[in-house]
Tab-separated table of C-alpha atoms in Angstrom:
chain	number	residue	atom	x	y	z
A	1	UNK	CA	-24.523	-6.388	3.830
A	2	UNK	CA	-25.581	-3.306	5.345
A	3	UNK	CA	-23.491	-2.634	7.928
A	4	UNK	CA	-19.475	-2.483	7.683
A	5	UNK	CA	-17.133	-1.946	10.286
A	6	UNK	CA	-13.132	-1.577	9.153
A	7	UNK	CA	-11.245	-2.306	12.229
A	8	UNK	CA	-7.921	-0.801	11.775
A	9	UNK	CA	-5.295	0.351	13.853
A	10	UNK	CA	-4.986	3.762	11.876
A	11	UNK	CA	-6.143	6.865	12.251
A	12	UNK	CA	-8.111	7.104	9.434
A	13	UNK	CA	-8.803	5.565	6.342
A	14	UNK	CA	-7.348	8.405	3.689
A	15	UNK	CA	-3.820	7.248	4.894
A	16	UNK	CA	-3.780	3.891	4.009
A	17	UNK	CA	-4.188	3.418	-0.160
A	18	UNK	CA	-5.769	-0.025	0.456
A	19	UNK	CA	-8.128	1.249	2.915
A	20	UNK	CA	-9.040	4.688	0.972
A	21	UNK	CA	-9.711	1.932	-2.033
A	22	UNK	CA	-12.188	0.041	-0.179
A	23	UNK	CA	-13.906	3.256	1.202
A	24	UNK	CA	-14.065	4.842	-2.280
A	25	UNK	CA	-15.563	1.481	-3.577
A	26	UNK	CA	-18.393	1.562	-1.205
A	27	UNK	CA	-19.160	5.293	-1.526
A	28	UNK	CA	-19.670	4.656	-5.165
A	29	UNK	CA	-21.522	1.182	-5.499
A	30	UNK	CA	-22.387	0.153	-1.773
A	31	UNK	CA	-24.232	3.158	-1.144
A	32	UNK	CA	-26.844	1.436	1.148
A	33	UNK	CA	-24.134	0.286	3.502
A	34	UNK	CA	-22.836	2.093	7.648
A	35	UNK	CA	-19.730	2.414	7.274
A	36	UNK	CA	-17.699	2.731	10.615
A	37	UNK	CA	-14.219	2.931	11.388
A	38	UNK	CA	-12.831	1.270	14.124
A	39	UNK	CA	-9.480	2.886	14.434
A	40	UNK	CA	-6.161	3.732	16.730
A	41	UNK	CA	-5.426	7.563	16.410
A	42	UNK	CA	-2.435	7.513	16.506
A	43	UNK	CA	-1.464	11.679	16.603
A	44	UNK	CA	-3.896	13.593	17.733
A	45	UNK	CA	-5.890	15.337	14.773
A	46	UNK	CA	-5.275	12.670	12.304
A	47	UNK	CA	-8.532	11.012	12.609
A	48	UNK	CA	-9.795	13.185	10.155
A	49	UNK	CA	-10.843	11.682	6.885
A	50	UNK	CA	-9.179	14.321	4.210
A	51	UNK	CA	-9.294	12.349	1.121
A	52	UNK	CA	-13.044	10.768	1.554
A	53	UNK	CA	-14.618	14.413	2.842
A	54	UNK	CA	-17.814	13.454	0.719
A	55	UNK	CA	-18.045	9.564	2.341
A	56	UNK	CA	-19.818	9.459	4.728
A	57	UNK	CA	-17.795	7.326	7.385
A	58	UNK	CA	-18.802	7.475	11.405
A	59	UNK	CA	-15.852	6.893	13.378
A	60	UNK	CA	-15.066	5.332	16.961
A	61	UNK	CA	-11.314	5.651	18.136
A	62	UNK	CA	-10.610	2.918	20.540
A	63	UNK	CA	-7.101	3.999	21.173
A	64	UNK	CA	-4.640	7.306	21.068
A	65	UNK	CA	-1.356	7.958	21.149
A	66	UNK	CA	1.909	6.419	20.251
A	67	UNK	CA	2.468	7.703	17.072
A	68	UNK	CA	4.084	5.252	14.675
A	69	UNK	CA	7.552	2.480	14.713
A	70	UNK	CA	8.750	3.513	17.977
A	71	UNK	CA	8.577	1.446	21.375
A	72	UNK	CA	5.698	2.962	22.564
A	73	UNK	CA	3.949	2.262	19.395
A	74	UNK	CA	4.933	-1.426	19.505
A	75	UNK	CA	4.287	-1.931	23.079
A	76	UNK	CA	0.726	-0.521	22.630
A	77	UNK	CA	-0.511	-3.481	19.871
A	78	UNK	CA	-1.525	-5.929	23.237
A	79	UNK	CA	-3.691	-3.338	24.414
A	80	UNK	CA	-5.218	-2.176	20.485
A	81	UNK	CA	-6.152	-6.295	20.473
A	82	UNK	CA	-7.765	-5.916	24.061
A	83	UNK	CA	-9.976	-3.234	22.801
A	84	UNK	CA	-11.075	-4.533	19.606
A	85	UNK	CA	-11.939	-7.598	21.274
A	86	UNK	CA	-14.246	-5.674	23.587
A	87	UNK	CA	-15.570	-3.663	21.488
A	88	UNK	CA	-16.664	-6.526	18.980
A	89	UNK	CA	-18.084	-8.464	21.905
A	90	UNK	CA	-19.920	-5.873	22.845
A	91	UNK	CA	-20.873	-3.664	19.896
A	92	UNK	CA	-21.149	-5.477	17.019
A	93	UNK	CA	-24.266	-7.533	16.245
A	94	UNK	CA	-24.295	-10.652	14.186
A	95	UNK	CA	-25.843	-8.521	10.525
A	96	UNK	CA	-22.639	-6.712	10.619
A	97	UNK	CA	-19.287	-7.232	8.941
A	98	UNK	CA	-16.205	-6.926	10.000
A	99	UNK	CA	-13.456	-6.055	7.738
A	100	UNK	CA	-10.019	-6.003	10.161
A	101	UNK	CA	-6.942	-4.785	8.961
A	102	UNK	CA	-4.225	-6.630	10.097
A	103	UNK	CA	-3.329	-9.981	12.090
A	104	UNK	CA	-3.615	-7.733	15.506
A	105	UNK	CA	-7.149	-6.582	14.254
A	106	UNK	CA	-8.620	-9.584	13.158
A	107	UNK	CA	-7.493	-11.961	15.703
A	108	UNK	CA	-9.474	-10.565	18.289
A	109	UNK	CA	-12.462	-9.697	16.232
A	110	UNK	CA	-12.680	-13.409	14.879
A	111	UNK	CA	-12.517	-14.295	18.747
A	112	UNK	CA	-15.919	-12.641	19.733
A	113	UNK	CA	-17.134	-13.638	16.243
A	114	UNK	CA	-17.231	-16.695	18.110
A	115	UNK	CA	-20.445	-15.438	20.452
A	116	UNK	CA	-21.597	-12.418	18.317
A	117	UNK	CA	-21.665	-14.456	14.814
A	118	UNK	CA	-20.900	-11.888	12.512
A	119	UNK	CA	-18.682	-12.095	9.784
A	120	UNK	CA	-15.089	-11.669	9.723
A	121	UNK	CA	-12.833	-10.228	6.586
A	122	UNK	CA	-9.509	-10.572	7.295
A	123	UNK	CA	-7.425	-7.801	5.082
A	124	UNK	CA	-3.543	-9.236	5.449
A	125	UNK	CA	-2.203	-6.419	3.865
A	126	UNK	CA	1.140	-6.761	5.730
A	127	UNK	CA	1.688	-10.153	6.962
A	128	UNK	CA	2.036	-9.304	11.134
A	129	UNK	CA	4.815	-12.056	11.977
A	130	UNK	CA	7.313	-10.602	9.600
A	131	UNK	CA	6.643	-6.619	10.008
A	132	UNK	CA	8.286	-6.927	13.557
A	133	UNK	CA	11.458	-8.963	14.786
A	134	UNK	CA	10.005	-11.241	17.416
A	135	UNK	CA	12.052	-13.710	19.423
A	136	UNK	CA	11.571	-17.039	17.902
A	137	UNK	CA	8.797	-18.525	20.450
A	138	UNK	CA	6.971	-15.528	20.416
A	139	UNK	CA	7.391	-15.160	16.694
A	140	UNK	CA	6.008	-19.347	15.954
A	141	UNK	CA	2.972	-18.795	17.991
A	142	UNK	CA	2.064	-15.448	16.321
A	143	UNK	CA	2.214	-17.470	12.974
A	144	UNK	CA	0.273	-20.128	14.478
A	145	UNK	CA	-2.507	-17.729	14.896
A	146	UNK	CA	-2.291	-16.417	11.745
A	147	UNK	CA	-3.036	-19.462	10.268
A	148	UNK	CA	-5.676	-20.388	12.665
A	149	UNK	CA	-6.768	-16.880	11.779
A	150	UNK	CA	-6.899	-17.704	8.187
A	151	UNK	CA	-8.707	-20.910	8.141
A	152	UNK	CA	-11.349	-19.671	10.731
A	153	UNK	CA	-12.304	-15.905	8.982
A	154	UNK	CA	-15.070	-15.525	6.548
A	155	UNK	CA	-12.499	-14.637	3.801
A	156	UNK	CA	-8.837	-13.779	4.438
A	157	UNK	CA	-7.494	-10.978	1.779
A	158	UNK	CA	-4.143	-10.874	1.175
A	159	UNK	CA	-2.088	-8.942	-2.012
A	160	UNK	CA	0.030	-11.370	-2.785
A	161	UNK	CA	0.596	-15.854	-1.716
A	162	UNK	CA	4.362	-15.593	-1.139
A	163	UNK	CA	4.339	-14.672	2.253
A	164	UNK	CA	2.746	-17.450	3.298
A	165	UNK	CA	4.055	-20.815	4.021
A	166	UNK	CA	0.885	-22.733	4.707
A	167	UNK	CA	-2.529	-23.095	2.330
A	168	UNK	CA	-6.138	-21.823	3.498
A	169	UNK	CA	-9.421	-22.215	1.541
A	170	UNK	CA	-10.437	-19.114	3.085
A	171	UNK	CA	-7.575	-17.165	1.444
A	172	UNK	CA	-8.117	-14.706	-2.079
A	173	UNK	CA	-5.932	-12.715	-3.376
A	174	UNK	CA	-6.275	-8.999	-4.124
A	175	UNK	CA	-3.420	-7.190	-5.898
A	176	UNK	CA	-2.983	-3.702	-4.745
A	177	UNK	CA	-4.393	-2.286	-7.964
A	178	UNK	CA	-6.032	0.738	-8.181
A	179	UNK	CA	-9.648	1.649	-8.131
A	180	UNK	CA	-10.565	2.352	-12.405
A	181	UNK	CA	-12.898	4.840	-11.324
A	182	UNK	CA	-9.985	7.193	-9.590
A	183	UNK	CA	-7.585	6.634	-12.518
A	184	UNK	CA	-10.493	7.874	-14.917
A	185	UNK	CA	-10.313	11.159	-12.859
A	186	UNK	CA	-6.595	11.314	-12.357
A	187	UNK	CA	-6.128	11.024	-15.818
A	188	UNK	CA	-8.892	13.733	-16.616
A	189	UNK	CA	-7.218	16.007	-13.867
A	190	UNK	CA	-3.837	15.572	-15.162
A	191	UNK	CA	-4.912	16.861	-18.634
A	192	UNK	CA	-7.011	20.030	-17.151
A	193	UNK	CA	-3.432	20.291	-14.787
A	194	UNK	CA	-1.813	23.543	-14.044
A	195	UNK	CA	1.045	22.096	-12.269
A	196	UNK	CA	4.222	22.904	-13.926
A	197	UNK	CA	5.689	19.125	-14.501
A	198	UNK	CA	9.141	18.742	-14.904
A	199	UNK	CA	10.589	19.268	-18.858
A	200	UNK	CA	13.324	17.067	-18.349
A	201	UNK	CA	14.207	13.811	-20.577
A	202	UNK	CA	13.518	11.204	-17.809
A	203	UNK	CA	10.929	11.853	-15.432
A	204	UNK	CA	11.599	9.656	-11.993
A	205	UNK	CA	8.214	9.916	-9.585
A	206	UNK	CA	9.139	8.884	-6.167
A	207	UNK	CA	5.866	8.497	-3.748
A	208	UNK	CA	4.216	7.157	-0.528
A	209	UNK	CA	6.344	6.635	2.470
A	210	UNK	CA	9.594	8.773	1.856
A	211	UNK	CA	11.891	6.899	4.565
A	212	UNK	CA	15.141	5.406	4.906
A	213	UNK	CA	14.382	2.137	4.639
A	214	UNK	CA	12.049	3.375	0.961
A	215	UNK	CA	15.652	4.157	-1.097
A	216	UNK	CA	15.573	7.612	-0.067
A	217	UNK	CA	19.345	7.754	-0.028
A	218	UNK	CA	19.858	6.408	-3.627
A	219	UNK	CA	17.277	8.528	-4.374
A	220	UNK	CA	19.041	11.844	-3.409
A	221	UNK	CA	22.294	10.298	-5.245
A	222	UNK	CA	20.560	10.029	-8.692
A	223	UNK	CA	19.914	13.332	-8.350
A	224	UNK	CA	23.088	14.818	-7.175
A	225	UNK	CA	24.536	12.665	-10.106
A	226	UNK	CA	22.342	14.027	-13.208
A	227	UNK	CA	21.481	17.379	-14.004
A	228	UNK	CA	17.775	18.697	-14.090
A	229	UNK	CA	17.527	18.974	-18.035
A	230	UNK	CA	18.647	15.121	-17.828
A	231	UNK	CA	16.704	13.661	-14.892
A	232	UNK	CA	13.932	15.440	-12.799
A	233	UNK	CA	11.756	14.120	-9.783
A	234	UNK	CA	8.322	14.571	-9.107
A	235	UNK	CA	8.001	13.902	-5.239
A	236	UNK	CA	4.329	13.046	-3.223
A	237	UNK	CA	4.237	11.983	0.520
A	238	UNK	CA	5.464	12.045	3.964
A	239	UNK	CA	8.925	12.927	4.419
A	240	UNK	CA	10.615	11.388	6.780
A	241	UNK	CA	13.763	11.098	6.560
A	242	UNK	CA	16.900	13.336	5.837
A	243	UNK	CA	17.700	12.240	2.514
A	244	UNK	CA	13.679	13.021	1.236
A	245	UNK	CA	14.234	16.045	3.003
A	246	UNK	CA	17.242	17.005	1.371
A	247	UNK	CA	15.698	15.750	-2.072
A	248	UNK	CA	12.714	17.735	-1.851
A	249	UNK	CA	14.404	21.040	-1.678
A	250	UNK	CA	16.508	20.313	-4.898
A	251	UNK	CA	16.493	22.026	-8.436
A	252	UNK	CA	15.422	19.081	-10.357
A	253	UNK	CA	12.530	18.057	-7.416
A	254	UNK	CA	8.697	18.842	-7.761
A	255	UNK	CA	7.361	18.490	-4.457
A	256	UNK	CA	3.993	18.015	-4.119
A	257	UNK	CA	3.260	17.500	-0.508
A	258	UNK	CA	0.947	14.448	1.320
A	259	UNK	CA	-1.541	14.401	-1.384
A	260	UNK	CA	-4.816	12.058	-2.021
A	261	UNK	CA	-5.308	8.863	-4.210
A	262	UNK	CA	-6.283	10.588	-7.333
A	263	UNK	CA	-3.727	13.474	-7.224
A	264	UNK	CA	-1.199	10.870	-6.832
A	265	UNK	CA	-2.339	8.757	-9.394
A	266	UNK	CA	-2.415	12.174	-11.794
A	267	UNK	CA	1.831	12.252	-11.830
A	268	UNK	CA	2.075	8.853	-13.098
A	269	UNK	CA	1.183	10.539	-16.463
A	270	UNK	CA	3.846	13.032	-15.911
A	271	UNK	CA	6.256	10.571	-15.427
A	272	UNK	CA	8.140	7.357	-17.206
A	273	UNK	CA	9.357	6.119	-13.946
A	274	UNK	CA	8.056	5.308	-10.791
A	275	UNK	CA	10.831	4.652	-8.347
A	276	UNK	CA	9.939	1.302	-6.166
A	277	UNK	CA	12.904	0.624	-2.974
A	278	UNK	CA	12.278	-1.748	-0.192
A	279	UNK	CA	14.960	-2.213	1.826
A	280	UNK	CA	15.816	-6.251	1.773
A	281	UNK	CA	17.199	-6.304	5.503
A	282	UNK	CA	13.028	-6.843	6.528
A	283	UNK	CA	11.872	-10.061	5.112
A	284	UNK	CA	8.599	-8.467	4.344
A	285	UNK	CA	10.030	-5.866	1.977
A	286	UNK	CA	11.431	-9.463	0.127
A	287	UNK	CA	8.048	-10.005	-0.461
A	288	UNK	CA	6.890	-6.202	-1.033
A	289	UNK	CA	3.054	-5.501	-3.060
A	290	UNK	CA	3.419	-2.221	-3.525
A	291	UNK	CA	0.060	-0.175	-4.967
A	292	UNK	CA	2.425	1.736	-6.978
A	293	UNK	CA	3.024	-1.450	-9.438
A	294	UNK	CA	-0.660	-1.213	-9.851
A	295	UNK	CA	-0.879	2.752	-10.691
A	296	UNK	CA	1.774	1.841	-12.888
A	297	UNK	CA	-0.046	-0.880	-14.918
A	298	UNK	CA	-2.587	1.464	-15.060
A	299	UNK	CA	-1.090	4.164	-16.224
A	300	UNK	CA	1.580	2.496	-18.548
A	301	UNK	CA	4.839	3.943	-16.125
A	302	UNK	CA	7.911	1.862	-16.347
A	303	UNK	CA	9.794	0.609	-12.938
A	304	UNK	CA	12.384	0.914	-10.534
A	305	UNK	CA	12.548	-2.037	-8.245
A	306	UNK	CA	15.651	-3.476	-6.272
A	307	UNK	CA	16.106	-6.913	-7.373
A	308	UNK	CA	16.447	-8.863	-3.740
A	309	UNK	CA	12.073	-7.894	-4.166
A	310	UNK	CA	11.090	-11.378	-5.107
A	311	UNK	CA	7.086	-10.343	-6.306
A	312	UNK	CA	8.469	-7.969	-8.609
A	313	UNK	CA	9.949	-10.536	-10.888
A	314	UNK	CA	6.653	-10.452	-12.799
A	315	UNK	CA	7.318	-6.958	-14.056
A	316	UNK	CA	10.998	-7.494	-14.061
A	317	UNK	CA	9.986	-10.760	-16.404
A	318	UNK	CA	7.963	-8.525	-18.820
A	319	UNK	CA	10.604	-6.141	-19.562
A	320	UNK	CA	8.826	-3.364	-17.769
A	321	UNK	CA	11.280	-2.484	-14.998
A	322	UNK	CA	14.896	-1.288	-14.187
A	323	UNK	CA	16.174	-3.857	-11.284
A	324	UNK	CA	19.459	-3.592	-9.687
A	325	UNK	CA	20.611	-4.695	-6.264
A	326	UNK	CA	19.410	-1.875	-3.308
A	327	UNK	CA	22.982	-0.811	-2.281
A	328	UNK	CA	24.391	-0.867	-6.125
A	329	UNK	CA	23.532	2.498	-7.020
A	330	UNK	CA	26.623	3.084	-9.502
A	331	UNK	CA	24.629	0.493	-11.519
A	332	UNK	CA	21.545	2.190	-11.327
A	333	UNK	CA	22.872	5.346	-12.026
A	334	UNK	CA	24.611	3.352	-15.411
A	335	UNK	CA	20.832	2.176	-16.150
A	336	UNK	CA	19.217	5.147	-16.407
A	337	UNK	CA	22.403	7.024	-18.302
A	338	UNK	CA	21.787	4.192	-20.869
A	339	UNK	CA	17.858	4.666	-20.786
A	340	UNK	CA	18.722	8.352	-21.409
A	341	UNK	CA	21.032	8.398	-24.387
A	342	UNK	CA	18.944	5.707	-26.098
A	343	UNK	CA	16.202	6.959	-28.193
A	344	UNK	CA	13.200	3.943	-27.383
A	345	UNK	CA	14.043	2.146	-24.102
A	346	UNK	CA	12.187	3.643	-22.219
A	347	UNK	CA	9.154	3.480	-24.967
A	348	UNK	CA	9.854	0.019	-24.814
A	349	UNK	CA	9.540	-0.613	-21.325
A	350	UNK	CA	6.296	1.189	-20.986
A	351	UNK	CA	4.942	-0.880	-24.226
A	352	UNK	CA	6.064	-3.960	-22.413
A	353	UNK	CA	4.063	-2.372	-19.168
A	354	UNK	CA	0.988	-1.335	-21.616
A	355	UNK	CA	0.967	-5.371	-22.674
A	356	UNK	CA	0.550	-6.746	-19.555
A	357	UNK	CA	-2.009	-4.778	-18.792
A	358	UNK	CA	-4.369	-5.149	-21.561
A	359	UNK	CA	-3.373	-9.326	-20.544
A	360	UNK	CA	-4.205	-8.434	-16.998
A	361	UNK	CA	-7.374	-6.049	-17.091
A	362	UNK	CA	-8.201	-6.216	-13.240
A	363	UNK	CA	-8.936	-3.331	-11.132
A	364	UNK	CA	-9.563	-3.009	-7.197
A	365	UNK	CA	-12.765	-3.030	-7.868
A	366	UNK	CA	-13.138	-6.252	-9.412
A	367	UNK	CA	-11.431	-8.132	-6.646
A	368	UNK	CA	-13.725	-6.092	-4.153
A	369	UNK	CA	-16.892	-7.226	-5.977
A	370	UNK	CA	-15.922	-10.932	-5.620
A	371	UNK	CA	-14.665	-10.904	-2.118
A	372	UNK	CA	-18.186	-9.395	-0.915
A	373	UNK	CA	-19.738	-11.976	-3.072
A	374	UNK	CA	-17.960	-14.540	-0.679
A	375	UNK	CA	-19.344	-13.445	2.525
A	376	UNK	CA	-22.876	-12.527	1.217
């Protein structure tokens, strides 16, 4: 392989962890490969690759504007699927790759696979026919291409089986762990740190996607309930929504802004939780993967998970994680006042957490090497 395009419908590949992952992969042991992103800037300026400055990435946008969630957004996918299919008809040649993010991207591209005969990866990161509410004849042909999708790709990626109700031989599974090499450096960066971590007895990190629908508002109750020498917060990402607004300006809040893979990765060690919400209203936050379970495995950091998320019950299982129902937040706020006034249960959780992962020794990496091993 010596010639990768990543077809996503992003504006660049530092925003999305699994994305940045792959891209940091093949800067470090695919040296010899293009690398192109195919992409959908979505706000102008965005395209620009912050967190992989020293990867060198070309870049074709196919689409702009819409920003992200809203109508426009939504009502824009048709024409991201037109594009891609043109473009891969016309400018990809059968020695190249294709690795499409997304139903929407690699529907089309496996289409003119069909003349072109290159090869298509199909990276389900977010299983399309449950991320939007369709009506129900739109919603059963969508999953009938998926699965024609799936059978028909080169390989078809996804983080986790349970979203699926049908079996392909072209599907593998790669968790959203993280990539060893960045944890080696986060770690070594959090030890050379300046940044003045929070002193308090139970360090809470909250991260990613800081919306409404991510906990937010419990968040922002836990910590109007404790004080800061009790619990503090160490806060990374976008916020964006009141609540993360409001709980980035408190007492007890670090805030440390949209920050890169191995920055992020660098507060795990600061913390003993990593706070994990999905609201259970979207079926697809059921079946949440989240990266951060990964950084946490790798970093021995106990949990916070709401217990309607059915693929947490691994960590849940191992006695690594504190799981309550989403809207219960007395009894979350009862969890963490015992975890605080006990002297080793939160050592406990994080040996339980250390265990599995000495059982479970895969990184990103790993998974990478083996899917590229499929399509060689």
């Amino acid at each position: 392989m010596s010639d990768l395009k990543i077809i996503a419908p992003l504006s660049s590949l530092s925003n999305r962890t699994r994305l940045f992952k792959l891209a940091t992969y093949l800067n470090e042991e695919k040296q010899n490969v293009n690398i192109t992103h195919i992409g959908w800037e979505r706000i102008t300026g965005e395209r620009e690759e912050k967190f992989l400055k020293s990867a060198n990435i070309s870049k074709k946008i196919l689409l702009k504007g819409g920003g992200y969630g809203g109508r426009k957004a939504r009502a824009m996918y048709p024409l991201w699927m037109v594009a891609v299919f043109l473009y891969c008809l016309f400018f990809v040649n059968s020695r190249a790759t294709v690795w499409a993010l997304g139903f929407e991207s690699a529907f089309p591209s496996l289409l003119a696979s069909k003349v072109k005969r290159y090869k298509v990866i199909f990276d389900d990161a977010d299983r399309f026919s449950m991320v939007f509410k369709f009506p129900k004849p739109v919603k059963a042909l969508i999953e009938y291409l998926e699965k024609y999708t799936s059978i028909n790709v080169d390989c078809h990626v996804v983080p986790g089986v349970t979203r699926y109700d049908f079996k392909s031989t072209k599907m593998y599974t790669l968790k959203n762990l993280p990539n060893k090499s960045v944890v080696v450096k986060a770690k070594s960066s959090f030890k050379k740190s300046n940044v003045n971590w929070p002193k308090s007895k139970l360090v809470i990190y909250v991260n990613g996607w800081l919306a409404t629908t991510r906990g937010m508002k419990t968040a922002l109750e836990i910590s109007k309930h404790f004080n800061s020498q009790d619990v503090g917060f160490i806060l990374a990402g976008k916020l964006d929504c009141i609540e993360a607004e409001e709980l980035a300006k408190k007492e007890q809040v670090l805030y440390l802004g949209c920050v890169g893979n191995e920055e992020a990765i660098s507060a795990y060690f600061a913390s003993d939780f990593v706070f994990t919400y999905y609201d259970p209203d979207s079926a697809v936050n059921r079946h949440a993967e989240s990266n951060k379970w990964g950084d946490a495995i790798a970093t021995n950091t106990a949990v916070i998970v709401n217990s309607e998320v059915e693929t947490a019950n691994w960590i849940i299982n191992a006695g690594a994680a504190i799981s309550v129902p989403y809207k219960d937040t007395k009894e979350l706020i009862q969890r963490i006042n015992n975890v605080l006034f006990s002297n080793s249960e939160v050592e406990v959780f994080k040996r339980n957490i250390e265990k599995f992962a000495i059982q479970n020794p895969t990184f990103f990496e790993d998974g990478l090497d083996e899917v590229f091993n499929k399509v060689s």
